[in-house]
Structure formats: C-alpha cells, structure tokens
C-alpha cells in the first residue's frame, strides 16, 4: 500500500479509526476490473506465504479490519489466494479535464491507472462516481483522449490548482 502518500489516511488507519488492509497494487488493479464485470474476484498466487496470506494476517493493518478480504483456496490441488469482489458504492477519481457531458481526459495526469474500472465498478453496483478535475472545457479536443465517458460520471468537482497536485511533493 501507499499509506505514506496519504499521511492523514495513514494516521487514521494506524490509530484504528478506519478499517485498513494492505493489498498488492497489481491485485487491486485486477480486482477493480473483476468488480466492474461482477465476477467473483481474483485468483492468484500473489501474496501467498506473505503477510497478505490469511495464514499470516490477511493483509490486515489494524483490529478494525475484521472481515477477510482474501482467502486461501485449493484449485486442482494447488493453493491459491482468492481476493473476493465487493460492491463499490462510491468511486473517487481524478482527471485533467471534463467537458459539459462529464467526459474525462487525462493528458496532464501522472498516470491513468484504474480510473475506468473504478468508475465502471461503482456504476455497476448502483454507486456514484465523483471526478476531481483540473479544468473544465467546452469539448475534449480529441474524442480518443476520453478515458472515462461522461455516462459513468455523476459529479465533477473543479479543483483549485492547490488541490490538484500530481503528487504530494510536486505540481504538474
């Protein structure tokens, strides 16, 4: 996890004010796609025999993390980890620009990541998608630059420049 990149959130997790797990980033990316498709989750060996493995804590970071997010399962005589899908009720994403229809482009973002699967997962579970953007435009100049179509976006928040840094240490 990238808890150091979100220090306030990290403090909440470490003081058990929120339920917190540490799951491998690649698994999280794959899991968002599985949740969006309403599939049961990700079966992988990633995390097996590490602190992610249920035999070693299941990735829990505090006592509030009671319900398991990963299980050990046997498939064809082999041990796998099953990261279960769960409903996404709110998807918080960011983009560079939004047009009046909510179409999002990412040309000034450090990375695209899983914004589309996050939006799809939230919408496919009846949830909301809230996008923070750097600027509002009349039209996305190149339709192929749309990374998240507006029909998946419920709310667009136009962020001030001070609230839309690329990282916690650098502006664009």
PDB file of C-alpha atoms in Angstrom:
ATOM      1  CA  UNK A   1       0.000   0.000   0.000  1.00  0.00           C
ATOM      2  CA  UNK A   2       0.906   3.611  -0.437  1.00  0.00           C
ATOM      3  CA  UNK A   3      -0.062   4.774   3.023  1.00  0.00           C
ATOM      4  CA  UNK A   4       2.889   7.187   3.160  1.00  0.00           C
ATOM      5  CA  UNK A   5       1.464   9.024   0.142  1.00  0.00           C
ATOM      6  CA  UNK A   6      -1.680   9.810   2.145  1.00  0.00           C
ATOM      7  CA  UNK A   7      -0.354  10.688   5.607  1.00  0.00           C
ATOM      8  CA  UNK A   8      -3.693  11.703   7.141  1.00  0.00           C
ATOM      9  CA  UNK A   9      -5.325   8.500   5.927  1.00  0.00           C
ATOM     10  CA  UNK A  10      -2.349   6.511   7.210  1.00  0.00           C
ATOM     11  CA  UNK A  11      -2.740   8.042  10.670  1.00  0.00           C
ATOM     12  CA  UNK A  12      -6.445   7.117  10.685  1.00  0.00           C
ATOM     13  CA  UNK A  13      -5.541   3.549   9.735  1.00  0.00           C
ATOM     14  CA  UNK A  14      -2.765   3.174  12.292  1.00  0.00           C
ATOM     15  CA  UNK A  15      -4.958   4.557  15.092  1.00  0.00           C
ATOM     16  CA  UNK A  16      -7.737   2.081  14.112  1.00  0.00           C
ATOM     17  CA  UNK A  17     -10.176   4.859  13.270  1.00  0.00           C
ATOM     18  CA  UNK A  18     -10.816   3.202   9.900  1.00  0.00           C
ATOM     19  CA  UNK A  19     -10.737  -0.383   8.662  1.00  0.00           C
ATOM     20  CA  UNK A  20      -7.441  -0.840   6.819  1.00  0.00           C
ATOM     21  CA  UNK A  21      -5.799  -3.524   4.707  1.00  0.00           C
ATOM     22  CA  UNK A  22      -2.634  -3.565   2.636  1.00  0.00           C
ATOM     23  CA  UNK A  23      -3.222  -5.400  -0.647  1.00  0.00           C
ATOM     24  CA  UNK A  24      -0.730  -5.657  -3.559  1.00  0.00           C
ATOM     25  CA  UNK A  25      -1.277  -2.887  -6.121  1.00  0.00           C
ATOM     26  CA  UNK A  26      -1.459  -5.257  -9.090  1.00  0.00           C
ATOM     27  CA  UNK A  27      -4.119  -7.293  -7.323  1.00  0.00           C
ATOM     28  CA  UNK A  28      -6.111  -4.124  -6.590  1.00  0.00           C
ATOM     29  CA  UNK A  29      -5.971  -3.178 -10.291  1.00  0.00           C
ATOM     30  CA  UNK A  30      -7.144  -6.634 -11.391  1.00  0.00           C
ATOM     31  CA  UNK A  31      -9.789  -6.686  -8.658  1.00  0.00           C
ATOM     32  CA  UNK A  32     -11.319  -3.383  -9.849  1.00  0.00           C
ATOM     33  CA  UNK A  33     -11.820  -4.923 -13.296  1.00  0.00           C
ATOM     34  CA  UNK A  34     -13.357  -8.058 -11.762  1.00  0.00           C
ATOM     35  CA  UNK A  35     -15.701  -5.990  -9.591  1.00  0.00           C
ATOM     36  CA  UNK A  36     -16.717  -3.896 -12.608  1.00  0.00           C
ATOM     37  CA  UNK A  37     -17.569  -7.096 -14.504  1.00  0.00           C
ATOM     38  CA  UNK A  38     -19.455  -8.519 -11.483  1.00  0.00           C
ATOM     39  CA  UNK A  39     -17.140 -11.533 -11.317  1.00  0.00           C
ATOM     40  CA  UNK A  40     -16.284 -13.238  -8.007  1.00  0.00           C
ATOM     41  CA  UNK A  41     -12.787 -11.814  -7.629  1.00  0.00           C
ATOM     42  CA  UNK A  42      -9.141 -12.523  -8.427  1.00  0.00           C
ATOM     43  CA  UNK A  43      -7.472 -15.908  -8.049  1.00  0.00           C
ATOM     44  CA  UNK A  44      -3.691 -15.558  -7.889  1.00  0.00           C
ATOM     45  CA  UNK A  45      -0.574 -16.727  -6.096  1.00  0.00           C
ATOM     46  CA  UNK A  46       0.455 -13.103  -5.463  1.00  0.00           C
ATOM     47  CA  UNK A  47       0.758 -12.679  -1.700  1.00  0.00           C
ATOM     48  CA  UNK A  48       0.897 -16.394  -0.932  1.00  0.00           C
ATOM     49  CA  UNK A  49       3.079 -17.060   2.158  1.00  0.00           C
ATOM     50  CA  UNK A  50       3.461 -13.320   2.864  1.00  0.00           C
ATOM     51  CA  UNK A  51       1.644 -11.048   5.324  1.00  0.00           C
ATOM     52  CA  UNK A  52      -1.205 -10.933   2.765  1.00  0.00           C
ATOM     53  CA  UNK A  53      -1.803 -14.672   3.153  1.00  0.00           C
ATOM     54  CA  UNK A  54      -4.663 -15.376   5.617  1.00  0.00           C
ATOM     55  CA  UNK A  55      -2.267 -17.661   7.498  1.00  0.00           C
ATOM     56  CA  UNK A  56      -0.168 -14.559   8.232  1.00  0.00           C
ATOM     57  CA  UNK A  57      -2.807 -11.893   8.923  1.00  0.00           C
ATOM     58  CA  UNK A  58      -4.577 -11.483   5.583  1.00  0.00           C
ATOM     59  CA  UNK A  59      -3.149  -8.012   4.931  1.00  0.00           C
ATOM     60  CA  UNK A  60      -4.922  -6.515   7.943  1.00  0.00           C
ATOM     61  CA  UNK A  61      -3.349  -3.315   9.257  1.00  0.00           C
ATOM     62  CA  UNK A  62      -5.470  -2.909  12.375  1.00  0.00           C
ATOM     63  CA  UNK A  63      -8.113  -4.504  14.611  1.00  0.00           C
ATOM     64  CA  UNK A  64     -10.998  -2.870  12.732  1.00  0.00           C
ATOM     65  CA  UNK A  65     -10.124  -4.920   9.662  1.00  0.00           C
ATOM     66  CA  UNK A  66     -12.192  -7.867  10.840  1.00  0.00           C
ATOM     67  CA  UNK A  67     -13.826  -9.273   7.709  1.00  0.00           C
ATOM     68  CA  UNK A  68     -11.352 -11.118   5.495  1.00  0.00           C
ATOM     69  CA  UNK A  69     -10.670  -9.756   2.011  1.00  0.00           C
ATOM     70  CA  UNK A  70      -8.572 -12.724   0.906  1.00  0.00           C
ATOM     71  CA  UNK A  71      -8.970 -16.476   1.344  1.00  0.00           C
ATOM     72  CA  UNK A  72      -6.714 -19.470   0.744  1.00  0.00           C
ATOM     73  CA  UNK A  73      -8.383 -21.902  -1.645  1.00  0.00           C
ATOM     74  CA  UNK A  74      -7.468 -25.161  -3.353  1.00  0.00           C
ATOM     75  CA  UNK A  75      -7.902 -25.414  -7.128  1.00  0.00           C
ATOM     76  CA  UNK A  76      -6.781 -28.568  -8.913  1.00  0.00           C
ATOM     77  CA  UNK A  77      -4.595 -29.488  -5.956  1.00  0.00           C
ATOM     78  CA  UNK A  78      -2.802 -26.127  -5.832  1.00  0.00           C
ATOM     79  CA  UNK A  79      -3.059 -23.399  -3.207  1.00  0.00           C
ATOM     80  CA  UNK A  80      -4.234 -20.015  -4.454  1.00  0.00           C
ATOM     81  CA  UNK A  81      -5.333 -16.767  -2.864  1.00  0.00           C
ATOM     82  CA  UNK A  82      -8.831 -15.565  -3.664  1.00  0.00           C
ATOM     83  CA  UNK A  83      -9.303 -11.826  -3.350  1.00  0.00           C
ATOM     84  CA  UNK A  84     -13.093 -11.565  -3.189  1.00  0.00           C
ATOM     85  CA  UNK A  85     -15.071  -8.955  -5.054  1.00  0.00           C
ATOM     86  CA  UNK A  86     -17.108  -6.479  -3.032  1.00  0.00           C
ATOM     87  CA  UNK A  87     -19.508  -3.727  -4.098  1.00  0.00           C
ATOM     88  CA  UNK A  88     -18.049  -0.304  -4.821  1.00  0.00           C
ATOM     89  CA  UNK A  89     -20.561   2.332  -3.724  1.00  0.00           C
ATOM     90  CA  UNK A  90     -18.522   5.468  -4.438  1.00  0.00           C
ATOM     91  CA  UNK A  91     -15.719   5.867  -6.945  1.00  0.00           C
ATOM     92  CA  UNK A  92     -13.439   8.864  -6.375  1.00  0.00           C
ATOM     93  CA  UNK A  93     -11.296   9.516  -9.442  1.00  0.00           C
ATOM     94  CA  UNK A  94      -9.306  12.396 -10.878  1.00  0.00           C
ATOM     95  CA  UNK A  95      -8.700  13.654 -14.388  1.00  0.00           C
ATOM     96  CA  UNK A  96      -7.194  16.594 -16.191  1.00  0.00           C
ATOM     97  CA  UNK A  97     -10.345  17.927 -17.833  1.00  0.00           C
ATOM     98  CA  UNK A  98     -14.105  17.403 -18.071  1.00  0.00           C
ATOM     99  CA  UNK A  99     -16.495  18.603 -20.729  1.00  0.00           C
ATOM    100  CA  UNK A 100     -20.149  19.562 -20.043  1.00  0.00           C
ATOM    101  CA  UNK A 101     -21.185  15.898 -20.556  1.00  0.00           C
ATOM    102  CA  UNK A 102     -18.749  14.660 -17.904  1.00  0.00           C
ATOM    103  CA  UNK A 103     -16.325  13.060 -20.378  1.00  0.00           C
ATOM    104  CA  UNK A 104     -12.894  12.942 -18.759  1.00  0.00           C
ATOM    105  CA  UNK A 105      -9.420  13.279 -20.271  1.00  0.00           C
ATOM    106  CA  UNK A 106      -6.133  12.539 -18.515  1.00  0.00           C
ATOM    107  CA  UNK A 107      -3.456  14.301 -20.563  1.00  0.00           C
ATOM    108  CA  UNK A 108      -1.906  16.068 -17.555  1.00  0.00           C
ATOM    109  CA  UNK A 109      -2.114  13.186 -15.078  1.00  0.00           C
ATOM    110  CA  UNK A 110       0.976  11.357 -13.859  1.00  0.00           C
ATOM    111  CA  UNK A 111      -0.696   8.043 -14.648  1.00  0.00           C
ATOM    112  CA  UNK A 112      -4.060   6.834 -15.867  1.00  0.00           C
ATOM    113  CA  UNK A 113      -4.264   3.867 -13.526  1.00  0.00           C
ATOM    114  CA  UNK A 114      -7.630   2.231 -12.994  1.00  0.00           C
ATOM    115  CA  UNK A 115      -9.959   5.217 -13.343  1.00  0.00           C
ATOM    116  CA  UNK A 116     -12.189   3.493 -15.907  1.00  0.00           C
ATOM    117  CA  UNK A 117     -12.606   0.208 -13.974  1.00  0.00           C
ATOM    118  CA  UNK A 118     -13.244   2.170 -10.758  1.00  0.00           C
ATOM    119  CA  UNK A 119     -15.992   4.166 -12.482  1.00  0.00           C
ATOM    120  CA  UNK A 120     -17.435   1.012 -14.061  1.00  0.00           C
ATOM    121  CA  UNK A 121     -17.356  -0.846 -10.737  1.00  0.00           C
ATOM    122  CA  UNK A 122     -19.209   1.932  -8.925  1.00  0.00           C
ATOM    123  CA  UNK A 123     -21.845   2.331 -11.651  1.00  0.00           C
ATOM    124  CA  UNK A 124     -22.374  -1.445 -11.999  1.00  0.00           C
ATOM    125  CA  UNK A 125     -23.152  -1.612  -8.284  1.00  0.00           C
ATOM    126  CA  UNK A 126     -25.563   1.336  -8.287  1.00  0.00           C
ATOM    127  CA  UNK A 127     -22.968   3.681  -6.811  1.00  0.00           C
ATOM    128  CA  UNK A 128     -21.752   7.196  -7.535  1.00  0.00           C
ATOM    129  CA  UNK A 129     -18.691   8.394  -9.429  1.00  0.00           C
ATOM    130  CA  UNK A 130     -17.145  11.705  -8.406  1.00  0.00           C
ATOM    131  CA  UNK A 131     -14.345  13.098 -10.567  1.00  0.00           C
ATOM    132  CA  UNK A 132     -11.926  15.812  -9.465  1.00  0.00           C
ATOM    133  CA  UNK A 133     -10.618  17.748 -12.465  1.00  0.00           C
ATOM    134  CA  UNK A 134      -8.052  20.445 -13.043  1.00  0.00           C
ATOM    135  CA  UNK A 135     -10.105  22.289 -15.639  1.00  0.00           C
ATOM    136  CA  UNK A 136     -13.499  22.447 -17.323  1.00  0.00           C
ATOM    137  CA  UNK A 137     -13.533  22.579 -21.126  1.00  0.00           C
ATOM    138  CA  UNK A 138     -16.251  23.090 -23.727  1.00  0.00           C
ATOM    139  CA  UNK A 139     -15.186  19.961 -25.584  1.00  0.00           C
ATOM    140  CA  UNK A 140     -12.490  17.280 -25.313  1.00  0.00           C
ATOM    141  CA  UNK A 141     -10.486  18.138 -28.458  1.00  0.00           C
ATOM    142  CA  UNK A 142      -9.705  14.546 -29.452  1.00  0.00           C
ATOM    143  CA  UNK A 143     -12.518  12.054 -28.782  1.00  0.00           C
ATOM    144  CA  UNK A 144      -9.892   9.297 -28.471  1.00  0.00           C
ATOM    145  CA  UNK A 145      -8.496  11.161 -25.448  1.00  0.00           C
ATOM    146  CA  UNK A 146     -11.649  10.448 -23.407  1.00  0.00           C
ATOM    147  CA  UNK A 147     -10.578   7.962 -20.712  1.00  0.00           C
ATOM    148  CA  UNK A 148     -13.887   7.866 -18.821  1.00  0.00           C
ATOM    149  CA  UNK A 149     -17.138   8.514 -20.692  1.00  0.00           C
ATOM    150  CA  UNK A 150     -19.500  11.005 -19.119  1.00  0.00           C
ATOM    151  CA  UNK A 151     -22.311   8.497 -18.737  1.00  0.00           C
ATOM    152  CA  UNK A 152     -20.235   6.920 -15.924  1.00  0.00           C
ATOM    153  CA  UNK A 153     -19.637  10.231 -14.087  1.00  0.00           C
ATOM    154  CA  UNK A 154     -22.206  11.577 -11.610  1.00  0.00           C
ATOM    155  CA  UNK A 155     -20.377  14.639 -10.300  1.00  0.00           C
ATOM    156  CA  UNK A 156     -17.438  16.722 -11.466  1.00  0.00           C
ATOM    157  CA  UNK A 157     -15.513  18.779  -8.915  1.00  0.00           C
ATOM    158  CA  UNK A 158     -13.390  21.560 -10.381  1.00  0.00           C
ATOM    159  CA  UNK A 159     -10.340  21.661  -8.109  1.00  0.00           C
ATOM    160  CA  UNK A 160      -8.237  24.690  -7.393  1.00  0.00           C
ATOM    161  CA  UNK A 161      -4.635  24.383  -8.566  1.00  0.00           C
ATOM    162  CA  UNK A 162      -3.502  23.948  -4.942  1.00  0.00           C
ATOM    163  CA  UNK A 163      -5.806  20.928  -4.634  1.00  0.00           C
ATOM    164  CA  UNK A 164      -4.754  19.168  -7.848  1.00  0.00           C
ATOM    165  CA  UNK A 165      -1.044  18.405  -7.447  1.00  0.00           C
ATOM    166  CA  UNK A 166       0.426  15.485  -9.385  1.00  0.00           C
ATOM    167  CA  UNK A 167       1.892  14.001  -6.198  1.00  0.00           C
ATOM    168  CA  UNK A 168       2.122  15.083  -2.580  1.00  0.00           C
ATOM    169  CA  UNK A 169       5.502  16.604  -3.430  1.00  0.00           C
ATOM    170  CA  UNK A 170       5.124  18.080  -6.918  1.00  0.00           C
ATOM    171  CA  UNK A 171       2.770  20.167  -9.001  1.00  0.00           C
ATOM    172  CA  UNK A 172       2.375  19.466 -12.723  1.00  0.00           C
TER     173      UNK A 172
END
